[in-house]
Short mmCIF file of N, CA and C in Angstrom, two decimals:
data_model
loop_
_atom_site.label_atom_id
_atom_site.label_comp_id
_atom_site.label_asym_id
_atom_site.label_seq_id
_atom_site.Cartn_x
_atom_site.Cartn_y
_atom_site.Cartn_z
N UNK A 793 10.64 -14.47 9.96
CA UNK A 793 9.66 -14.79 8.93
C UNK A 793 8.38 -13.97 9.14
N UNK A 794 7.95 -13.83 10.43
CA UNK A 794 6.84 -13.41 10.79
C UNK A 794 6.65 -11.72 10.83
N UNK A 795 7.79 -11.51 10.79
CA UNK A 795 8.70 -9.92 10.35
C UNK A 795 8.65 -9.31 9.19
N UNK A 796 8.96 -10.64 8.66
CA UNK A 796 9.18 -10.21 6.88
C UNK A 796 7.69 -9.88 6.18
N UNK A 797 6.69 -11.12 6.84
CA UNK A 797 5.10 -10.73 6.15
C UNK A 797 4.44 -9.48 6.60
N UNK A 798 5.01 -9.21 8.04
CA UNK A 798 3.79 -8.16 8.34
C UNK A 798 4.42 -6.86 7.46
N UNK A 799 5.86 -6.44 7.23
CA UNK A 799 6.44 -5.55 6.52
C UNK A 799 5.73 -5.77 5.08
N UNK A 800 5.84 -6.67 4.38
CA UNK A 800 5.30 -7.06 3.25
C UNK A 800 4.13 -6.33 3.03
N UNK A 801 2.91 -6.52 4.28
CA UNK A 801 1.32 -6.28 4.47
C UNK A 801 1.64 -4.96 4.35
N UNK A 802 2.29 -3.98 5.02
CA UNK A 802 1.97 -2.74 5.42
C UNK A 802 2.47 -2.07 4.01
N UNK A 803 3.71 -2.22 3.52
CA UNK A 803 3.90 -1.76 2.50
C UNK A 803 3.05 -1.88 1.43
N UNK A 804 2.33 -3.26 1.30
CA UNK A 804 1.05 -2.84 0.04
C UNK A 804 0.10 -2.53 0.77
N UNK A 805 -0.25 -2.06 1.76
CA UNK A 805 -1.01 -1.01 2.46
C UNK A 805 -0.51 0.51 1.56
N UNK A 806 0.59 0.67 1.81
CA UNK A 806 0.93 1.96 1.45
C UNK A 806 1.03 2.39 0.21
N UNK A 807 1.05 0.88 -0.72
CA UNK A 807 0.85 1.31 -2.00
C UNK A 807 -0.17 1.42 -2.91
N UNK A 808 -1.23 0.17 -2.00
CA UNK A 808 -3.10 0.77 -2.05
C UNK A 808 -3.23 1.76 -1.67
N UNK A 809 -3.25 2.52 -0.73
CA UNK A 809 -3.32 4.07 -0.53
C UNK A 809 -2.99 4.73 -1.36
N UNK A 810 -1.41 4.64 -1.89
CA UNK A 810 -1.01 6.06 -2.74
C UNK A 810 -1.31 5.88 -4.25
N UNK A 811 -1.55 4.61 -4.94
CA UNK A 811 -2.43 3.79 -5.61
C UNK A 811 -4.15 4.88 -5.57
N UNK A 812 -4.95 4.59 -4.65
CA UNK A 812 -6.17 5.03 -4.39
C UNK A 812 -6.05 6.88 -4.57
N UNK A 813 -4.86 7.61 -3.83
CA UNK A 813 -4.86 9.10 -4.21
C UNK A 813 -4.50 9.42 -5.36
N UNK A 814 -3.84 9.02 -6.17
CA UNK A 814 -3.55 8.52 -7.40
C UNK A 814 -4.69 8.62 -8.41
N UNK A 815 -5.36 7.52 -8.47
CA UNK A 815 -6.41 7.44 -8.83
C UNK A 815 -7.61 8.58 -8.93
N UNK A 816 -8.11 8.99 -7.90
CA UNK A 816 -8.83 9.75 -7.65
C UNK A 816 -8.50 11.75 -7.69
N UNK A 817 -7.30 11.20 -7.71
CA UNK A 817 -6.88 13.03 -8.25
C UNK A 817 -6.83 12.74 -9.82
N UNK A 818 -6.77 11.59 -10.43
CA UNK A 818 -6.65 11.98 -11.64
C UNK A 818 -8.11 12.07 -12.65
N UNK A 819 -8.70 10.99 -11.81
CA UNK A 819 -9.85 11.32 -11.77
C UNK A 819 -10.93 12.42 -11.32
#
């Protein structure tokens, strides 16, 4: 269980990031 959240966390880590470069190149 405690496996499953931190995977959870990091992946929308990674998709705020590529989300944020995203953003800002298009901007």
């Amino acid at each position: 269980m405690m496996n499953v959240i931190s995977l959870l966390k990091y992946k929308f880590a990674i998709e705020v990031h590529v989300w944020m470069n995203f953003l800002t190149r298009t901007y």
